[in-house]
PDB file of C-alpha atoms in Angstrom:
ATOM      1  CA  MET A   1      76.198  79.031 100.736  1.00  0.00           C
ATOM      2  CA  ALA A   2      75.200  75.571 100.199  1.00  0.00           C
ATOM      3  CA  ILE A   3      78.177  72.982  99.138  1.00  0.00           C
ATOM      4  CA  ASP A   4      78.036  71.516  95.812  1.00  0.00           C
ATOM      5  CA  LYS A   5      78.708  67.526  94.806  1.00  0.00           C
ATOM      6  CA  HIS A   6      82.071  68.094  93.018  1.00  0.00           C
ATOM      7  CA  ILE A   7      85.320  66.690  93.465  1.00  0.00           C
ATOM      8  CA  ASN A   8      85.976  68.202  96.633  1.00  0.00           C
ATOM      9  CA  PHE A   9      82.380  66.508  98.050  1.00  0.00           C
ATOM     10  CA  PHE A  10      83.189  63.195  96.533  1.00  0.00           C
ATOM     11  CA  GLU A  11      87.143  63.167  97.503  1.00  0.00           C
ATOM     12  CA  LEU A  12      86.146  63.865 101.057  1.00  0.00           C
ATOM     13  CA  GLU A  13      83.480  61.462 100.950  1.00  0.00           C
ATOM     14  CA  LYS A  14      85.838  58.473 100.180  1.00  0.00           C
ATOM     15  CA  ALA A  15      88.755  59.393 102.335  1.00  0.00           C
ATOM     16  CA  CYS A  16      86.076  59.675 105.411  1.00  0.00           C
ATOM     17  CA  GLU A  17      85.669  55.711 104.496  1.00  0.00           C
ATOM     18  CA  GLN A  18      89.356  55.514 105.280  1.00  0.00           C
ATOM     19  CA  GLU A  19      91.583  55.560 108.713  1.00  0.00           C
ATOM     20  CA  GLY A  20      93.072  58.611 109.779  1.00  0.00           C
ATOM     21  CA  CYS A  21      92.217  62.470 109.036  1.00  0.00           C
ATOM     22  CA  PRO A  22      90.333  62.665 105.680  1.00  0.00           C
ATOM     23  CA  LEU A  23      92.372  65.568 104.959  1.00  0.00           C
ATOM     24  CA  CYS A  24      95.781  64.087 105.458  1.00  0.00           C
ATOM     25  CA  ARG A  25      94.487  61.143 103.547  1.00  0.00           C
ATOM     26  CA  ILE A  26      93.534  63.929 100.333  1.00  0.00           C
ATOM     27  CA  VAL A  27      96.320  65.889 100.686  1.00  0.00           C
ATOM     28  CA  ASN A  28      98.819  63.076 100.598  1.00  0.00           C
ATOM     29  CA  ASP A  29      97.564  61.476  97.341  1.00  0.00           C
ATOM     30  CA  ARG A  30      97.001  64.494  95.566  1.00  0.00           C
ATOM     31  CA  THR A  31     100.080  65.998  96.189  1.00  0.00           C
ATOM     32  CA  TRP A  32     102.045  62.647  95.079  1.00  0.00           C
ATOM     33  CA  ARG A  33      99.672  62.891  92.248  1.00  0.00           C
ATOM     34  CA  TYR A  34     100.810  66.079  91.229  1.00  0.00           C
ATOM     35  CA  LEU A  35     104.593  65.330  91.676  1.00  0.00           C
ATOM     36  CA  ASP A  36     103.875  62.117  89.409  1.00  0.00           C
ATOM     37  CA  ASN A  37     102.489  63.850  86.483  1.00  0.00           C
ATOM     38  CA  MET A  38     104.965  67.087  87.069  1.00  0.00           C
ATOM     39  CA  LEU A  39     107.826  64.662  86.383  1.00  0.00           C
ATOM     40  CA  PHE A  40     106.321  62.308  84.068  1.00  0.00           C
ATOM     41  CA  GLU A  41     103.913  64.998  81.648  1.00  0.00           C
ATOM     42  CA  HIS A  42     105.505  68.725  82.414  1.00  0.00           C
ATOM     43  CA  ILE A  43     109.191  68.254  82.790  1.00  0.00           C
ATOM     44  CA  SER A  44     109.438  71.008  80.180  1.00  0.00           C
ATOM     45  CA  ASP A  45     107.238  73.428  81.992  1.00  0.00           C
ATOM     46  CA  ARG A  46     109.623  76.284  82.631  1.00  0.00           C
ATOM     47  CA  PRO A  47     107.753  77.812  85.312  1.00  0.00           C
ATOM     48  CA  PHE A  48     107.852  74.813  87.067  1.00  0.00           C
ATOM     49  CA  ARG A  49     111.620  73.921  86.337  1.00  0.00           C
ATOM     50  CA  ALA A  50     112.507  77.868  87.429  1.00  0.00           C
ATOM     51  CA  ALA A  51     110.322  77.173  90.818  1.00  0.00           C
ATOM     52  CA  HIS A  52     112.192  73.847  91.387  1.00  0.00           C
ATOM     53  CA  ARG A  53     115.657  75.394  91.237  1.00  0.00           C
ATOM     54  CA  ALA A  54     115.062  78.495  93.251  1.00  0.00           C
ATOM     55  CA  ALA A  55     113.883  76.071  95.962  1.00  0.00           C
ATOM     56  CA  GLY A  56     116.898  74.027  95.721  1.00  0.00           C
ATOM     57  CA  GLY A  57     114.738  70.908  94.601  1.00  0.00           C
ATOM     58  CA  PHE A  58     112.020  68.970  96.874  1.00  0.00           C
ATOM     59  CA  CYS A  59     112.137  68.946 100.164  1.00  0.00           C
ATOM     60  CA  ARG A  60     113.531  65.575 101.911  1.00  0.00           C
ATOM     61  CA  GLU A  61     109.497  64.357 102.166  1.00  0.00           C
ATOM     62  CA  HIS A  62     108.797  65.114  98.721  1.00  0.00           C
ATOM     63  CA  SER A  63     112.165  63.592  97.590  1.00  0.00           C
ATOM     64  CA  LYS A  64     112.321  60.507  99.358  1.00  0.00           C
ATOM     65  CA  ASN A  65     110.673  58.595  96.552  1.00  0.00           C
ATOM     66  CA  LEU A  66     112.004  60.236  93.485  1.00  0.00           C
ATOM     67  CA  SER A  67     114.292  56.882  93.049  1.00  0.00           C
ATOM     68  CA  THR A  68     111.081  54.918  92.331  1.00  0.00           C
ATOM     69  CA  PHE A  69     109.534  57.435  89.892  1.00  0.00           C
ATOM     70  CA  ARG A  70     108.507  56.267  86.101  1.00  0.00           C
ATOM     71  CA  ASP A  71     110.573  58.941  84.501  1.00  0.00           C
ATOM     72  CA  GLY A  72     113.944  58.442  85.209  1.00  0.00           C
ATOM     73  CA  LEU A  73     114.773  61.378  82.633  1.00  0.00           C
ATOM     74  CA  ALA A  74     112.737  63.884  84.166  1.00  0.00           C
ATOM     75  CA  VAL A  75     114.194  63.266  87.756  1.00  0.00           C
ATOM     76  CA  ALA A  76     117.333  63.382  85.915  1.00  0.00           C
ATOM     77  CA  ILE A  77     116.976  66.941  84.318  1.00  0.00           C
ATOM     78  CA  LEU A  78     115.420  68.343  87.686  1.00  0.00           C
ATOM     79  CA  GLY A  79     118.248  67.113  89.519  1.00  0.00           C
ATOM     80  CA  ARG A  80     121.164  68.350  87.199  1.00  0.00           C
ATOM     81  CA  ASP A  81     119.886  71.769  88.363  1.00  0.00           C
ATOM     82  CA  ILE A  82     120.068  71.307  91.516  1.00  0.00           C
ATOM     83  CA  LEU A  83     123.562  69.429  91.320  1.00  0.00           C
ATOM     84  CA  GLU A  84     124.843  72.353  89.233  1.00  0.00           C
ATOM     85  CA  ASP A  85     124.005  74.883  91.902  1.00  0.00           C
ATOM     86  CA  ARG A  86     125.612  73.115  94.839  1.00  0.00           C
ATOM     87  CA  ILE A  87     128.836  72.192  92.995  1.00  0.00           C
ATOM     88  CA  GLU A  88     128.544  76.079  92.554  1.00  0.00           C
ATOM     89  CA  SER A  89     128.357  77.022  96.097  1.00  0.00           C
ATOM     90  CA  PHE A  90     131.268  74.049  97.046  1.00  0.00           C
ATOM     91  CA  ARG A  91     133.608  75.726  94.925  1.00  0.00           C
ATOM     92  CA  LYS A  92     132.924  79.094  96.382  1.00  0.00           C
ATOM     93  CA  ASN A  93     132.778  77.650  99.703  1.00  0.00           C
ATOM     94  CA  LYS A  94     129.744  79.440 100.490  1.00  0.00           C
ATOM     95  CA  PRO A  95     126.363  77.955 102.159  1.00  0.00           C
ATOM     96  CA  TRP A  96     124.039  76.723  99.884  1.00  0.00           C
ATOM     97  CA  LYS A  97     120.766  78.383 100.670  1.00  0.00           C
ATOM     98  CA  PRO A  98     117.586  78.163  98.333  1.00  0.00           C
ATOM     99  CA  ARG A  99     115.619  81.324  97.714  1.00  0.00           C
ATOM    100  CA  GLU A 100     112.226  79.673  97.911  1.00  0.00           C
ATOM    101  CA  ARG A 101     110.073  76.762  99.461  1.00  0.00           C
ATOM    102  CA  CYS A 102     109.420  73.335  97.761  1.00  0.00           C
ATOM    103  CA  PRO A 103     106.872  73.540  95.217  1.00  0.00           C
ATOM    104  CA  ILE A 104     105.189  70.739  96.244  1.00  0.00           C
ATOM    105  CA  CYS A 105     104.620  71.823  99.871  1.00  0.00           C
ATOM    106  CA  VAL A 106     103.617  74.881  98.317  1.00  0.00           C
ATOM    107  CA  GLU A 107     101.080  72.901  96.459  1.00  0.00           C
ATOM    108  CA  GLU A 108     100.338  70.746  99.647  1.00  0.00           C
ATOM    109  CA  GLU A 109      99.419  74.150 101.223  1.00  0.00           C
ATOM    110  CA  ARG A 110      96.993  74.945  98.557  1.00  0.00           C
ATOM    111  CA  ILE A 111      95.221  71.824  98.725  1.00  0.00           C
ATOM    112  CA  GLU A 112      94.775  71.963 102.340  1.00  0.00           C
ATOM    113  CA  VAL A 113      93.303  75.614 102.011  1.00  0.00           C
ATOM    114  CA  GLU A 114      91.146  74.267  99.387  1.00  0.00           C
ATOM    115  CA  TYR A 115      89.739  71.899 101.634  1.00  0.00           C
ATOM    116  CA  LEU A 116      89.382  73.613 104.787  1.00  0.00           C
ATOM    117  CA  SER A 117      87.462  76.247 103.178  1.00  0.00           C
ATOM    118  CA  PHE A 118      85.064  73.856 101.606  1.00  0.00           C
ATOM    119  CA  LEU A 119      84.537  72.373 105.307  1.00  0.00           C
ATOM    120  CA  ALA A 120      83.986  76.124 106.698  1.00  0.00           C
ATOM    121  CA  GLU A 121      80.903  76.334 103.988  1.00  0.00           C
ATOM    122  CA  SER A 122      79.470  73.312 105.210  1.00  0.00           C
ATOM    123  CA  GLY A 123      77.207  74.342 108.040  1.00  0.00           C
ATOM    124  CA  GLY A 124      73.500  74.546 106.068  1.00  0.00           C
ATOM    125  CA  GLN A 125      70.961  72.140 105.744  1.00  0.00           C
ATOM    126  CA  SER A 126      70.915  71.221 102.248  1.00  0.00           C
ATOM    127  CA  PRO A 127      71.053  67.638 101.325  1.00  0.00           C
ATOM    128  CA  GLU A 128      74.697  67.527 100.496  1.00  0.00           C
ATOM    129  CA  GLU A 129      75.796  68.861 103.779  1.00  0.00           C
ATOM    130  CA  LEU A 130      74.031  66.550 105.301  1.00  0.00           C
ATOM    131  CA  GLU A 131      75.405  63.678 103.455  1.00  0.00           C
ATOM    132  CA  LEU A 132      78.730  65.074 104.066  1.00  0.00           C
ATOM    133  CA  ARG A 133      78.111  65.402 108.034  1.00  0.00           C
ATOM    134  CA  ARG A 134      76.637  62.029 108.151  1.00  0.00           C
ATOM    135  CA  LYS A 135      80.247  60.847 106.208  1.00  0.00           C
ATOM    136  CA  PHE A 136      82.542  62.799 108.246  1.00  0.00           C
ATOM    137  CA  THR A 137      81.224  62.272 111.484  1.00  0.00           C
ATOM    138  CA  ALA A 138      81.864  58.661 111.093  1.00  0.00           C
ATOM    139  CA  SER A 139      85.290  59.133 110.133  1.00  0.00           C
ATOM    140  CA  GLU A 140      88.098  59.829 112.479  1.00  0.00           C
ATOM    141  CA  GLY A 141      88.109  63.723 111.842  1.00  0.00           C
ATOM    142  CA  LEU A 142      90.366  66.275 111.204  1.00  0.00           C
ATOM    143  CA  CYS A 143      93.861  65.849 112.954  1.00  0.00           C
ATOM    144  CA  ALA A 144      94.804  68.207 115.269  1.00  0.00           C
ATOM    145  CA  PRO A 145      97.246  70.146 113.112  1.00  0.00           C
ATOM    146  CA  HIS A 146      94.406  70.215 110.235  1.00  0.00           C
ATOM    147  CA  TYR A 147      91.679  71.385 112.977  1.00  0.00           C
ATOM    148  CA  GLU A 148      94.505  74.017 114.391  1.00  0.00           C
ATOM    149  CA  ALA A 149      94.814  75.241 110.671  1.00  0.00           C
ATOM    150  CA  LEU A 150      90.897  75.463 110.278  1.00  0.00           C
ATOM    151  CA  LEU A 151      90.694  77.755 113.226  1.00  0.00           C
ATOM    152  CA  ARG A 152      93.141  79.861 111.873  1.00  0.00           C
ATOM    153  CA  ARG A 153      91.698  80.318 108.853  1.00  0.00           C
ATOM    154  CA  THR A 154      88.269  81.223 110.356  1.00  0.00           C
ATOM    155  CA  LYS A 155      85.957  81.835 113.374  1.00  0.00           C
ATOM    156  CA  LYS A 156      82.500  80.876 111.629  1.00  0.00           C
ATOM    157  CA  ILE A 157      83.309  76.980 111.905  1.00  0.00           C
ATOM    158  CA  PRO A 158      80.238  75.046 111.333  1.00  0.00           C
ATOM    159  CA  VAL A 159      78.750  74.330 114.880  1.00  0.00           C
ATOM    160  CA  TRP A 160      78.699  70.636 113.634  1.00  0.00           C
ATOM    161  CA  LEU A 161      82.239  70.539 113.008  1.00  0.00           C
ATOM    162  CA  ARG A 162      83.468  72.460 116.201  1.00  0.00           C
ATOM    163  CA  ASP A 163      81.203  69.645 118.276  1.00  0.00           C
ATOM    164  CA  PHE A 164      82.312  66.535 116.664  1.00  0.00           C
ATOM    165  CA  GLN A 165      85.694  67.974 116.880  1.00  0.00           C
ATOM    166  CA  GLU A 166      85.721  69.125 120.344  1.00  0.00           C
ATOM    167  CA  ALA A 167      84.059  65.807 121.185  1.00  0.00           C
ATOM    168  CA  LYS A 168      86.472  63.428 119.633  1.00  0.00           C
ATOM    169  CA  PHE A 169      89.316  65.071 121.204  1.00  0.00           C
ATOM    170  CA  THR A 170      88.171  64.782 124.597  1.00  0.00           C
ATOM    171  CA  THR A 171      86.843  61.319 124.235  1.00  0.00           C
ATOM    172  CA  LEU A 172      90.553  60.686 122.861  1.00  0.00           C
ATOM    173  CA  LEU A 173      91.958  61.778 125.937  1.00  0.00           C
ATOM    174  CA  GLU A 174      90.068  59.775 128.510  1.00  0.00           C
ATOM    175  CA  ARG A 175      90.731  56.715 126.236  1.00  0.00           C
ATOM    176  CA  VAL A 176      94.488  57.493 126.381  1.00  0.00           C
ATOM    177  CA  ASN A 177      93.872  58.103 130.007  1.00  0.00           C
ATOM    178  CA  ARG A 178      92.240  54.826 130.473  1.00  0.00           C
ATOM    179  CA  PHE A 179      94.909  52.914 128.619  1.00  0.00           C
ATOM    180  CA  ILE A 180      97.660  54.524 130.323  1.00  0.00           C
ATOM    181  CA  ASP A 181      96.011  53.274 133.864  1.00  0.00           C
ATOM    182  CA  LEU A 182      94.818  49.925 132.523  1.00  0.00           C
ATOM    183  CA  SER A 183      98.785  49.068 131.433  1.00  0.00           C
ATOM    184  CA  ALA A 184      99.874  49.374 135.078  1.00  0.00           C
ATOM    185  CA  TYR A 185     101.007  46.091 136.776  1.00  0.00           C
ATOM    186  CA  GLY A 186      98.166  44.338 138.358  1.00  0.00           C
ATOM    187  CA  LYS A 187      95.640  45.556 135.948  1.00  0.00           C
ATOM    188  CA  GLN A 188      96.145  42.602 133.188  1.00  0.00           C
ATOM    189  CA  ASP A 189      92.506  41.617 133.835  1.00  0.00           C
ATOM    190  CA  GLN A 190      90.615  44.998 133.207  1.00  0.00           C
ATOM    191  CA  PHE A 191      93.117  45.658 130.228  1.00  0.00           C
ATOM    192  CA  ALA A 192      92.270  42.922 128.691  1.00  0.00           C
ATOM    193  CA  ALA A 193      88.422  43.743 128.903  1.00  0.00           C
ATOM    194  CA  LEU A 194      89.164  46.779 126.585  1.00  0.00           C
ATOM    195  CA  SER A 195      87.920  46.887 123.195  1.00  0.00           C
ATOM    196  CA  GLU A 196      90.125  45.970 120.513  1.00  0.00           C
ATOM    197  CA  ALA A 197      90.395  49.739 119.166  1.00  0.00           C
ATOM    198  CA  ASP A 198      91.229  50.820 122.913  1.00  0.00           C
ATOM    199  CA  LYS A 199      93.890  48.352 123.054  1.00  0.00           C
ATOM    200  CA  VAL A 200      95.811  50.078 120.597  1.00  0.00           C
ATOM    201  CA  VAL A 201      94.291  53.705 121.127  1.00  0.00           C
ATOM    202  CA  TRP A 202      98.118  55.120 121.156  1.00  0.00           C
ATOM    203  CA  LYS A 203      98.205  54.992 117.528  1.00  0.00           C
ATOM    204  CA  GLU A 204      94.995  57.045 117.153  1.00  0.00           C
ATOM    205  CA  LEU A 205      96.667  59.292 119.579  1.00  0.00           C
ATOM    206  CA  ALA A 206      99.706  59.533 117.113  1.00  0.00           C
ATOM    207  CA  ARG A 207      97.775  59.958 113.815  1.00  0.00           C
ATOM    208  CA  THR A 208      95.468  62.736 115.430  1.00  0.00           C
ATOM    209  CA  LEU A 209      98.775  64.511 116.474  1.00  0.00           C
ATOM    210  CA  ARG A 210     100.730  64.138 114.047  1.00  0.00           C
ATOM    211  CA  GLY A 211      98.422  63.495 111.172  1.00  0.00           C
ATOM    212  CA  THR A 212      98.232  60.672 108.843  1.00  0.00           C
ATOM    213  CA  ILE A 213     101.435  60.524 106.948  1.00  0.00           C
ATOM    214  CA  GLN A 214     101.934  57.942 104.327  1.00  0.00           C
TER     215      GLN A 214
END
């Protein structure tokens, strides 16, 4: 089925123009936007508050910026729920064990599945698919975790995407090996001849293995 030019297409297109894994970029932007909207506009949403409380609040990653959000009242209301539960556990001298997962982590996974499914359907020859392919293959491509997630999700990965990703990882390994070899004492002149990108290829390696984390 040919893909259409809707929000997935345009967000991928935009993300491909930036450094790092395009999907990491989209997930990061959309999850923080989702969190900001929930705190600012939907603090009275009972299901969200219930999910937040059952999870024991947001995870460490998604809690790190709470002190800088624009709506302090929302942060206080949500935080009060969690503090009440913690105090109750402290008084009973029992371990505090959240029953559910961080709601932002759940949303993050939903976004990943949405875009991985979109990429998995991009194997045709429509103008939209060819345009997406051109943009995507000019980017760094998917990080190792997101490509692994795609492999787990479907066996029918578009040939163009599989070829691109496998070539990317193989070429990156070759560049890393060259960087390591030429970092040895006595090879300073050869190291100096490397491209600027190859002199800092370890940064690309870190992004590829871990993803683009903001």
